[in-house]
Structure formats: C-alpha cells, structure tokens
Amino acid sequence: IGSATDFAQFAENTRNNFQNYEYTYFKLDVDINLNDKPWTPTKEFRGVFDGQHHKITGLKVSIADYRVGLFSQIDARSGPNASVSNLHVSGDVENTSPTTYYAAGGICGVHSGVITNCSFSGSVRGVGIAGGIAGECNGKIISCKNTASVSGEEAGGIAGRESSAIPKIYGCYNEGAIDGANAGGILGKN
C-alpha cells in the first residue's frame, strides 16, 4: 500500500466487495495522512497487515456500529493468520451508538487475531466498550502502546474488554487518561 488512496481502496474492498483478504499479506510502504476526513472502518479483515513502522495520521471515525476503529474487526477465527503489526496511528475514534455492548478501538473495534508493535494516540470514545488499541480483545495484543484518552463503560488503555478466561495482553503500556465505570490502565474489564 503506497498511498492514502491505496489504503482507502483496501478498506472499500473489505466493505463492498466482501473481501476479507484471508491468507493475503499487505505492507504499508509510506506514512499516510487521512486529513481528518470521515473514515469508514474496514469490515472483517483476516489477512496480515504489516505497517513497517509507518504512521497513519488524521484518522477520524464517528459512526454508530457494532465495532469501530481503523479496522472494524481483525478476525482469526477461521484461519490463524489475521494480524496487524508495526503500525502507528493517531486520530479520534468515536462509536456514537448508545448501545453499551458496541466497541471502539484505535486500531480495531473487535479482534481475535494478533496485534503486535502498534501504537495509538488521540482519543477513543464510546458509551460501551472502548480501548486504545482494541475495543474488545479475543486474541493477543503484544508490545503495544497507547497515549490516547479513552472513555466508555468498559475502558482500557490497551483493551476495553478481554473476553477469554486468561487475558492475552503482553508487554504493553498505557500513558493515556482512562475514564469509565470499569476502567483500567491496560484492561477495562475481563
């Protein structure tokens, strides 16, 4: 992916062509500025996305949906390869739905894959589940950093909710302000 236009087309393909890119590898070759234009998250993504430590800045998501973020869902349930790594994102993500079980995250709303070496700065807000990296975590989050402010019913610097019996968040840290009924620097609620 070599431009903001390429990245927008990638996201569009996941939404309108029902393309989840299972077993497909993407790498980001440049820094991208989304210029604070309204962003519609990708749908379900099952591939491998390597940001190569590039930045995506100017992310602006403000929609009501089950899961919102740069990616809506990173899904490894049907294959082991779904992952996002080495990506640094800044912007504002808001899930405007009044539903408390809807999720918002800086990198993704809901994930069951692996997120590694990623960071998010800016803000993440929602009535329900909100996390700096992922709203709801059903996979692994490794070596990630959040500096964004996060607010929601279940709010965490890395993940708002972790749904498995044993949390799988390793080597991560948070520097952002967290606000919520179930709030934590790393994890809001398990």
Coordinates of N, CA and C in Angstrom, one line a residue:
I1 N 0.9 -1.2 0.0 CA 0.0 0.0 0.0 C 0.9 1.2 0.0
G2 N 0.8 2.0 -1.0 CA 1.7 3.1 -1.2 C 1.1 4.5 -1.2
S3 N -0.1 4.7 -0.8 CA -0.7 6.0 -0.7 C -2.0 5.9 0.1
A4 N -2.6 7.1 0.5 CA -3.8 7.1 1.2 C -5.0 6.6 0.3
T5 N -4.8 6.8 -1.0 CA -5.8 6.3 -2.0 C -5.8 4.8 -2.0
D6 N -4.6 4.2 -2.0 CA -4.5 2.7 -1.9 C -5.2 2.2 -0.7
F7 N -4.9 2.8 0.5 CA -5.4 2.4 1.7 C -7.0 2.5 1.8
A8 N -7.5 3.6 1.2 CA -8.9 3.8 1.1 C -9.6 2.7 0.3
Q9 N -8.9 2.4 -0.8 CA -9.4 1.3 -1.7 C -9.4 -0.1 -1.0
F10 N -8.3 -0.3 -0.3 CA -8.2 -1.5 0.5 C -9.4 -1.6 1.5
A11 N -9.7 -0.6 2.2 CA -10.8 -0.5 3.1 C -12.2 -0.7 2.4
E12 N -12.3 0.0 1.3 CA -13.5 -0.1 0.5 C -13.8 -1.6 0.0
N13 N -12.7 -2.2 -0.4 CA -12.8 -3.6 -0.9 C -13.3 -4.5 0.3
T14 N -12.9 -4.3 1.5 CA -13.4 -5.1 2.6 C -14.9 -4.9 2.9
R15 N -15.4 -3.7 2.6 CA -16.8 -3.3 2.8 C -17.7 -3.7 1.7
N16 N -17.3 -3.4 0.5 CA -18.3 -3.6 -0.6 C -18.0 -4.8 -1.5
N17 N -16.9 -5.3 -1.5 CA -16.6 -6.5 -2.3 C -16.6 -7.8 -1.5
F18 N -17.0 -7.7 -0.2 CA -17.0 -8.8 0.7 C -15.6 -9.5 0.7
Q19 N -14.6 -8.8 0.6 CA -13.2 -9.3 0.5 C -12.6 -9.2 1.9
N20 N -12.4 -10.4 2.6 CA -11.8 -10.3 3.9 C -10.2 -10.6 3.8
Y21 N -9.7 -10.8 2.6 CA -8.3 -11.0 2.4 C -7.6 -12.1 3.2
E22 N -8.4 -13.2 3.5 CA -7.8 -14.3 4.2 C -6.6 -14.8 3.5
Y23 N -5.5 -15.0 4.2 CA -4.2 -15.5 3.6 C -3.5 -14.5 2.7
T24 N -3.8 -13.2 2.8 CA -3.2 -12.2 2.0 C -2.3 -11.3 2.8
Y25 N -1.2 -11.0 2.3 CA -0.2 -10.1 3.1 C -0.2 -8.7 2.5
F26 N -0.3 -7.7 3.3 CA -0.2 -6.3 2.9 C 0.9 -5.7 3.7
K27 N 1.6 -4.8 3.1 CA 2.6 -4.0 3.8 C 2.4 -2.5 3.4
L28 N 2.5 -1.6 4.4 CA 2.4 -0.2 4.2 C 3.8 0.3 3.9
D29 N 3.9 1.0 2.7 CA 5.2 1.5 2.3 C 5.5 2.9 2.6
V30 N 4.5 3.7 3.0 CA 4.6 5.1 3.3 C 3.8 5.5 4.5
D31 N 4.1 6.7 5.1 CA 3.3 7.3 6.1 C 2.0 7.8 5.3
I32 N 0.9 7.8 6.0 CA -0.4 8.2 5.3 C -1.0 9.3 6.2
N33 N -1.5 10.3 5.7 CA -2.3 11.3 6.4 C -3.7 11.3 5.8
L34 N -4.7 10.9 6.7 CA -6.1 10.8 6.3 C -6.8 12.2 6.4
N35 N -6.1 13.2 6.8 CA -6.5 14.6 6.8 C -7.8 14.8 7.6
D36 N -8.1 14.1 8.6 CA -9.3 14.3 9.4 C -10.6 14.2 8.6
K37 N -10.5 13.5 7.5 CA -11.8 13.3 6.7 C -12.5 12.1 7.3
P38 N -13.8 12.1 7.3 CA -14.6 11.0 7.9 C -14.1 9.6 7.3
W39 N -13.7 8.7 8.2 CA -13.2 7.4 7.8 C -14.3 6.3 8.1
T40 N -14.6 5.5 7.2 CA -15.4 4.3 7.4 C -14.5 3.1 7.6
P41 N -14.5 2.5 8.8 CA -13.6 1.4 9.0 C -13.7 0.2 8.0
T42 N -12.7 -0.5 7.9 CA -12.7 -1.8 7.1 C -13.8 -2.7 7.8
K43 N -14.3 -3.6 7.0 CA -15.1 -4.7 7.6 C -14.2 -5.7 8.2
E44 N -14.6 -7.0 8.2 CA -13.8 -8.1 8.7 C -12.5 -8.2 7.9
F45 N -11.4 -8.3 8.6 CA -10.1 -8.5 7.9 C -9.4 -9.8 8.5
R46 N -9.1 -10.7 7.6 CA -8.5 -11.9 8.0 C -7.0 -12.1 7.5
G47 N -6.5 -11.1 6.9 CA -5.1 -11.2 6.4 C -4.1 -10.7 7.3
V48 N -2.9 -10.4 6.8 CA -1.7 -9.9 7.5 C -1.5 -8.5 7.0
F49 N -1.4 -7.6 8.0 CA -1.1 -6.2 7.6 C 0.1 -5.7 8.4
D50 N 1.2 -5.5 7.7 CA 2.5 -5.0 8.3 C 2.6 -3.6 8.0
G51 N 2.6 -2.7 9.0 CA 2.7 -1.3 8.8 C 4.2 -0.8 8.6
Q52 N 5.1 -1.7 8.8 CA 6.5 -1.5 8.6 C 6.9 -0.2 9.4
H53 N 6.3 0.0 10.6 CA 6.5 1.2 11.5 C 6.2 2.5 10.8
H54 N 5.3 2.5 9.8 CA 4.8 3.7 9.2 C 3.7 4.3 10.1
K55 N 3.3 5.5 9.8 CA 2.3 6.2 10.6 C 1.0 6.4 9.7
I56 N -0.1 6.3 10.3 CA -1.4 6.8 9.7 C -1.9 7.8 10.7
T57 N -1.9 9.1 10.2 CA -2.4 10.2 11.0 C -3.7 10.8 10.4
G58 N -4.3 11.6 11.2 CA -5.6 12.2 10.8 C -6.7 11.3 10.7
L59 N -6.7 10.2 11.5 CA -7.9 9.3 11.5 C -9.1 10.0 12.2
K60 N -10.2 9.9 11.6 CA -11.4 10.5 12.2 C -12.6 9.6 11.9
V61 N -13.0 8.8 13.0 CA -14.1 7.9 12.9 C -15.2 8.4 13.9
S62 N -16.4 8.6 13.4 CA -17.5 9.0 14.2 C -18.8 8.4 13.6
I63 N -19.0 7.1 14.0 CA -20.2 6.4 13.4 C -20.7 5.5 14.5
A64 N -22.0 5.0 14.3 CA -22.6 4.1 15.2 C -22.6 2.7 14.5
D65 N -21.8 1.8 15.1 CA -21.7 0.4 14.5 C -21.3 -0.5 15.6
Y66 N -21.5 -1.8 15.4 CA -21.1 -2.8 16.4 C -19.7 -2.7 16.8
R67 N -18.8 -2.4 15.9 CA -17.3 -2.2 16.1 C -16.7 -1.2 15.2
V68 N -16.0 -0.3 15.8 CA -15.4 0.8 15.0 C -13.9 1.0 15.4
G69 N -13.1 1.5 14.5 CA -11.7 1.8 14.7 C -11.1 2.0 13.3
L70 N -9.8 2.0 13.1 CA -9.2 2.0 11.8 C -9.7 0.8 11.1
F71 N -9.6 -0.4 11.7 CA -10.2 -1.7 11.3 C -11.4 -1.9 12.1
S72 N -12.5 -2.4 11.6 CA -13.6 -2.7 12.5 C -13.4 -4.0 13.2
Q73 N -12.9 -5.1 12.4 CA -12.7 -6.4 13.1 C -11.5 -7.1 12.4
I74 N -10.6 -7.6 13.3 CA -9.4 -8.4 12.8 C -9.8 -9.8 13.3
D75 N -10.1 -10.7 12.4 CA -10.7 -12.0 12.7 C -9.9 -13.2 12.3
A76 N -9.4 -13.9 13.3 CA -8.6 -15.1 13.0 C -9.4 -16.4 13.3
R77 N -10.7 -16.3 13.5 CA -11.5 -17.5 13.9 C -11.5 -18.6 12.8
S78 N -11.4 -18.2 11.6 CA -11.4 -19.2 10.5 C -10.1 -19.4 9.9
G79 N -9.0 -18.8 10.4 CA -7.7 -19.0 9.9 C -6.7 -18.4 10.9
P80 N -5.5 -18.9 11.0 CA -4.6 -18.4 12.0 C -3.8 -17.2 11.7
N81 N -4.0 -16.6 10.5 CA -3.1 -15.5 10.1 C -3.5 -14.1 10.3
A82 N -4.7 -13.8 10.8 CA -5.2 -12.4 10.9 C -4.3 -11.7 11.9
S83 N -3.6 -10.6 11.4 CA -2.8 -9.8 12.3 C -2.5 -8.4 11.7
V84 N -2.2 -7.5 12.6 CA -1.8 -6.2 12.3 C -0.5 -5.9 13.1
S85 N 0.5 -5.5 12.5 CA 1.8 -5.2 13.2 C 2.5 -4.0 12.7
N86 N 3.3 -3.4 13.6 CA 4.2 -2.4 13.3 C 3.5 -1.2 12.7
L87 N 2.4 -0.7 13.3 CA 1.6 0.3 12.8 C 1.4 1.4 13.9
H88 N 1.5 2.6 13.5 CA 1.4 3.7 14.5 C 0.3 4.7 14.0
V89 N -0.8 4.8 14.7 CA -2.0 5.5 14.3 C -2.3 6.7 15.3
S90 N -2.7 7.8 14.7 CA -3.2 8.9 15.6 C -4.5 9.5 15.0
G91 N -5.4 9.9 15.9 CA -6.6 10.4 15.5 C -7.7 10.3 16.5
D92 N -8.9 10.4 16.1 CA -10.1 10.3 17.0 C -11.0 9.3 16.5
V93 N -11.4 8.4 17.4 CA -12.4 7.3 17.1 C -13.5 7.4 18.1
E94 N -14.7 7.5 17.6 CA -15.9 7.6 18.4 C -17.0 6.6 17.9
N95 N -17.5 5.8 18.8 CA -18.7 5.0 18.4 C -19.9 5.7 19.0
T96 N -20.7 6.3 18.1 CA -21.8 7.1 18.5 C -23.1 6.4 18.9
S97 N -23.0 5.0 18.8 CA -24.2 4.2 19.2 C -24.4 4.3 20.7
P98 N -25.7 4.4 21.2 CA -26.0 4.4 22.6 C -26.0 2.9 23.2
T99 N -25.6 1.9 22.4 CA -25.6 0.5 22.9 C -24.3 0.2 23.6
T100 N -24.5 -0.3 24.8 CA -23.3 -0.5 25.7 C -22.4 -1.7 25.3
Y101 N -22.9 -2.6 24.5 CA -22.0 -3.7 24.1 C -21.3 -3.5 22.7
Y102 N -21.5 -2.3 22.2 CA -20.7 -1.9 21.0 C -19.3 -1.4 21.3
A103 N -18.4 -1.6 20.4 CA -17.0 -1.4 20.8 C -16.3 -0.4 19.9
A104 N -15.3 0.3 20.5 CA -14.5 1.3 19.7 C -13.0 1.1 20.2
G105 N -12.1 1.1 19.2 CA -10.7 0.9 19.5 C -9.9 1.7 18.5
G106 N -8.7 2.2 18.9 CA -7.9 2.9 18.0 C -7.4 2.2 16.8
I107 N -7.0 0.9 17.0 CA -6.5 0.1 15.8 C -7.8 -0.7 15.3
C108 N -8.5 -1.3 16.2 CA -9.7 -2.0 15.8 C -10.8 -2.1 16.9
G109 N -12.0 -2.3 16.4 CA -13.1 -2.4 17.4 C -13.1 -3.7 18.1
V110 N -13.0 -4.8 17.4 CA -13.0 -6.2 17.9 C -11.9 -7.0 17.2
H111 N -11.2 -7.8 18.0 CA -10.2 -8.6 17.3 C -10.0 -9.9 18.0
S112 N -9.8 -10.9 17.1 CA -9.5 -12.3 17.6 C -8.2 -12.8 17.0
G113 N -7.4 -11.9 16.5 CA -6.1 -12.2 15.9 C -4.9 -11.8 16.7
V114 N -3.9 -11.2 16.1 CA -2.7 -10.8 16.9 C -2.4 -9.4 16.5
I115 N -2.3 -8.5 17.4 CA -1.8 -7.1 17.2 C -0.5 -6.9 17.9
T116 N 0.6 -6.6 17.1 CA 1.9 -6.5 17.7 C 2.6 -5.2 17.3
N117 N 3.3 -4.6 18.2 CA 4.2 -3.4 18.0 C 3.4 -2.3 17.3
C118 N 2.2 -2.0 17.8 CA 1.3 -0.9 17.3 C 1.2 0.1 18.4
S119 N 0.8 1.3 18.0 CA 0.6 2.4 19.0 C -0.6 3.2 18.5
F120 N -1.3 3.9 19.4 CA -2.4 4.8 19.1 C -2.3 6.0 20.0
S121 N -2.5 7.2 19.4 CA -2.6 8.4 20.1 C -3.8 9.2 19.6
G122 N -4.4 10.0 20.5 CA -5.5 10.8 20.2 C -6.6 10.6 21.2
S123 N -7.8 10.1 20.7 CA -8.9 9.8 21.7 C -9.7 8.6 21.1
V124 N -10.3 7.9 22.0 CA -11.3 6.8 21.7 C -12.4 7.0 22.7
R125 N -13.6 7.0 22.1 CA -14.8 7.3 23.0 C -16.0 6.4 22.5
G126 N -16.8 6.0 23.5 CA -18.0 5.2 23.2 C -18.8 5.1 24.5
V127 N -20.1 4.8 24.4 CA -20.9 4.6 25.5 C -20.5 3.2 26.1
G128 N -20.2 2.2 25.3 CA -19.9 0.9 25.8 C -18.5 0.6 26.0
I129 N -17.9 -0.3 25.1 CA -16.5 -0.8 25.2 C -15.6 0.1 24.5
A130 N -14.5 0.5 25.1 CA -13.5 1.4 24.4 C -12.1 1.0 24.9
G131 N -11.2 0.9 23.9 CA -9.8 0.6 24.2 C -8.9 1.4 23.3
G132 N -7.7 1.7 23.8 CA -6.8 2.5 23.0 C -6.3 1.7 21.8
I133 N -6.1 0.4 21.9 CA -5.6 -0.4 20.8 C -6.8 -1.2 20.2
A134 N -7.6 -1.9 21.0 CA -8.7 -2.7 20.6 C -9.9 -2.5 21.6
G135 N -11.1 -2.3 21.1 CA -12.2 -2.2 22.0 C -12.4 -3.5 22.7
E136 N -12.7 -4.6 22.0 CA -12.8 -5.9 22.6 C -11.7 -6.8 22.1
C137 N -11.0 -7.5 23.0 CA -9.9 -8.3 22.7 C -10.2 -9.8 22.9
N138 N -10.2 -10.6 21.8 CA -10.4 -12.0 21.9 C -9.2 -12.8 21.4
G139 N -8.1 -12.0 21.2 CA -6.9 -12.6 20.6 C -5.7 -12.2 21.5
K140 N -4.6 -11.8 20.8 CA -3.4 -11.4 21.6 C -3.0 -10.0 21.2
I141 N -2.6 -9.2 22.2 CA -2.0 -7.9 21.9 C -0.7 -7.9 22.6
I142 N 0.4 -7.7 21.8 CA 1.8 -7.8 22.2 C 2.5 -6.5 21.9
S143 N 3.3 -6.0 22.9 CA 4.2 -4.9 22.8 C 3.5 -3.7 22.1
C144 N 2.4 -3.3 22.6 CA 1.7 -2.1 22.0 C 1.6 -1.0 23.1
K145 N 1.4 0.2 22.6 CA 1.4 1.4 23.4 C 0.2 2.3 23.1
N146 N -0.4 2.8 24.1 CA -1.5 3.8 24.0 C -1.1 5.1 24.7
T147 N -1.3 6.2 24.0 CA -1.2 7.5 24.7 C -2.5 8.3 24.5
A148 N -3.5 7.7 24.0 CA -4.8 8.4 23.7 C -5.6 8.4 25.0
S149 N -6.5 9.4 25.1 CA -7.5 9.3 26.2 C -8.6 8.4 25.7
V150 N -9.1 7.6 26.7 CA -10.1 6.5 26.4 C -11.3 6.7 27.4
S151 N -12.5 6.7 26.8 CA -13.7 6.7 27.7 C -14.8 5.9 27.2
G152 N -15.5 5.2 28.2 CA -16.6 4.3 27.9 C -17.0 3.5 29.1
E153 N -18.0 2.8 29.1 CA -18.5 1.9 30.2 C -17.4 1.0 30.6
E154 N -16.8 0.3 29.7 CA -15.6 -0.6 29.9 C -14.5 0.0 29.2
A155 N -13.5 0.7 29.8 CA -12.5 1.5 29.1 C -11.1 1.0 29.6
G156 N -10.2 0.8 28.6 CA -8.9 0.4 29.0 C -7.9 1.0 28.0
G157 N -6.7 1.3 28.5 CA -5.6 1.8 27.7 C -5.3 1.0 26.5
I158 N -5.3 -0.3 26.7 CA -5.0 -1.3 25.6 C -6.3 -1.9 25.1
A159 N -7.1 -2.4 26.0 CA -8.4 -3.0 25.5 C -9.5 -2.7 26.6
G160 N -10.7 -2.5 26.1 CA -11.8 -2.2 26.9 C -12.3 -3.5 27.6
R161 N -12.3 -4.6 26.9 CA -12.8 -5.8 27.4 C -12.0 -7.0 26.8
E162 N -11.7 -7.9 27.7 CA -11.0 -9.1 27.3 C -11.9 -10.3 27.6
S163 N -12.3 -11.0 26.6 CA -13.4 -12.0 26.8 C -13.0 -13.4 27.1
S164 N -11.7 -13.7 27.1 CA -11.3 -15.1 27.4 C -11.0 -15.2 28.9
A165 N -10.9 -16.4 29.4 CA -10.6 -16.6 30.8 C -9.2 -16.1 31.2
I166 N -8.3 -16.2 30.3 CA -6.9 -15.8 30.6 C -6.6 -14.7 29.6
P167 N -6.4 -13.4 30.2 CA -6.0 -12.3 29.3 C -4.7 -12.6 28.5
K168 N -4.7 -12.1 27.3 CA -3.6 -12.3 26.4 C -3.0 -11.0 26.0
I169 N -2.7 -10.2 26.9 CA -2.1 -8.9 26.6 C -0.7 -8.9 27.3
Y170 N 0.4 -8.8 26.4 CA 1.7 -8.9 26.9 C 2.6 -7.7 26.5
G171 N 3.4 -7.3 27.5 CA 4.4 -6.2 27.2 C 3.9 -4.9 26.7
C172 N 2.7 -4.5 27.1 CA 2.0 -3.3 26.6 C 2.0 -2.3 27.7
Y173 N 1.9 -1.0 27.3 CA 1.8 0.0 28.3 C 0.9 1.2 27.8
N174 N 0.4 1.9 28.8 CA -0.6 3.0 28.6 C -0.1 4.3 29.3
E175 N -0.2 5.4 28.6 CA 0.1 6.7 29.1 C -1.1 7.6 29.0
G176 N -2.2 7.1 28.5 CA -3.4 7.9 28.3 C -4.3 8.0 29.5
A177 N -5.2 9.0 29.6 CA -6.2 9.1 30.6 C -7.3 8.2 30.3
I178 N -7.8 7.4 31.3 CA -8.9 6.4 31.1 C -10.0 6.8 32.0
D179 N -11.3 6.8 31.4 CA -12.5 7.1 32.2 C -13.6 6.2 31.9
G180 N -14.1 5.5 32.9 CA -15.2 4.6 32.7 C -15.6 3.9 34.0
A181 N -16.8 3.3 34.1 CA -17.3 2.6 35.2 C -16.4 1.4 35.5
N182 N -15.9 0.7 34.5 CA -14.9 -0.4 34.6 C -13.7 0.1 33.8
A183 N -12.8 0.8 34.5 CA -11.6 1.4 33.8 C -10.3 0.8 34.3
G184 N -9.4 0.7 33.4 CA -8.1 0.2 33.8 C -7.0 0.7 32.8
G185 N -5.8 0.9 33.4 CA -4.7 1.4 32.5 C -4.4 0.5 31.3
I186 N -4.5 -0.8 31.5 CA -4.3 -1.8 30.5 C -5.6 -2.3 30.0
L187 N -6.4 -2.9 30.9 CA -7.7 -3.6 30.6 C -8.8 -3.0 31.4
G188 N -9.9 -2.7 30.7 CA -11.1 -2.2 31.4 C -11.8 -3.3 32.2
K189 N -12.2 -4.4 31.5 CA -12.9 -5.5 32.2 C -12.6 -6.8 31.6
N190 N -12.4 -7.8 32.4 CA -12.2 -9.2 32.0 C -13.4 -10.0 32.3

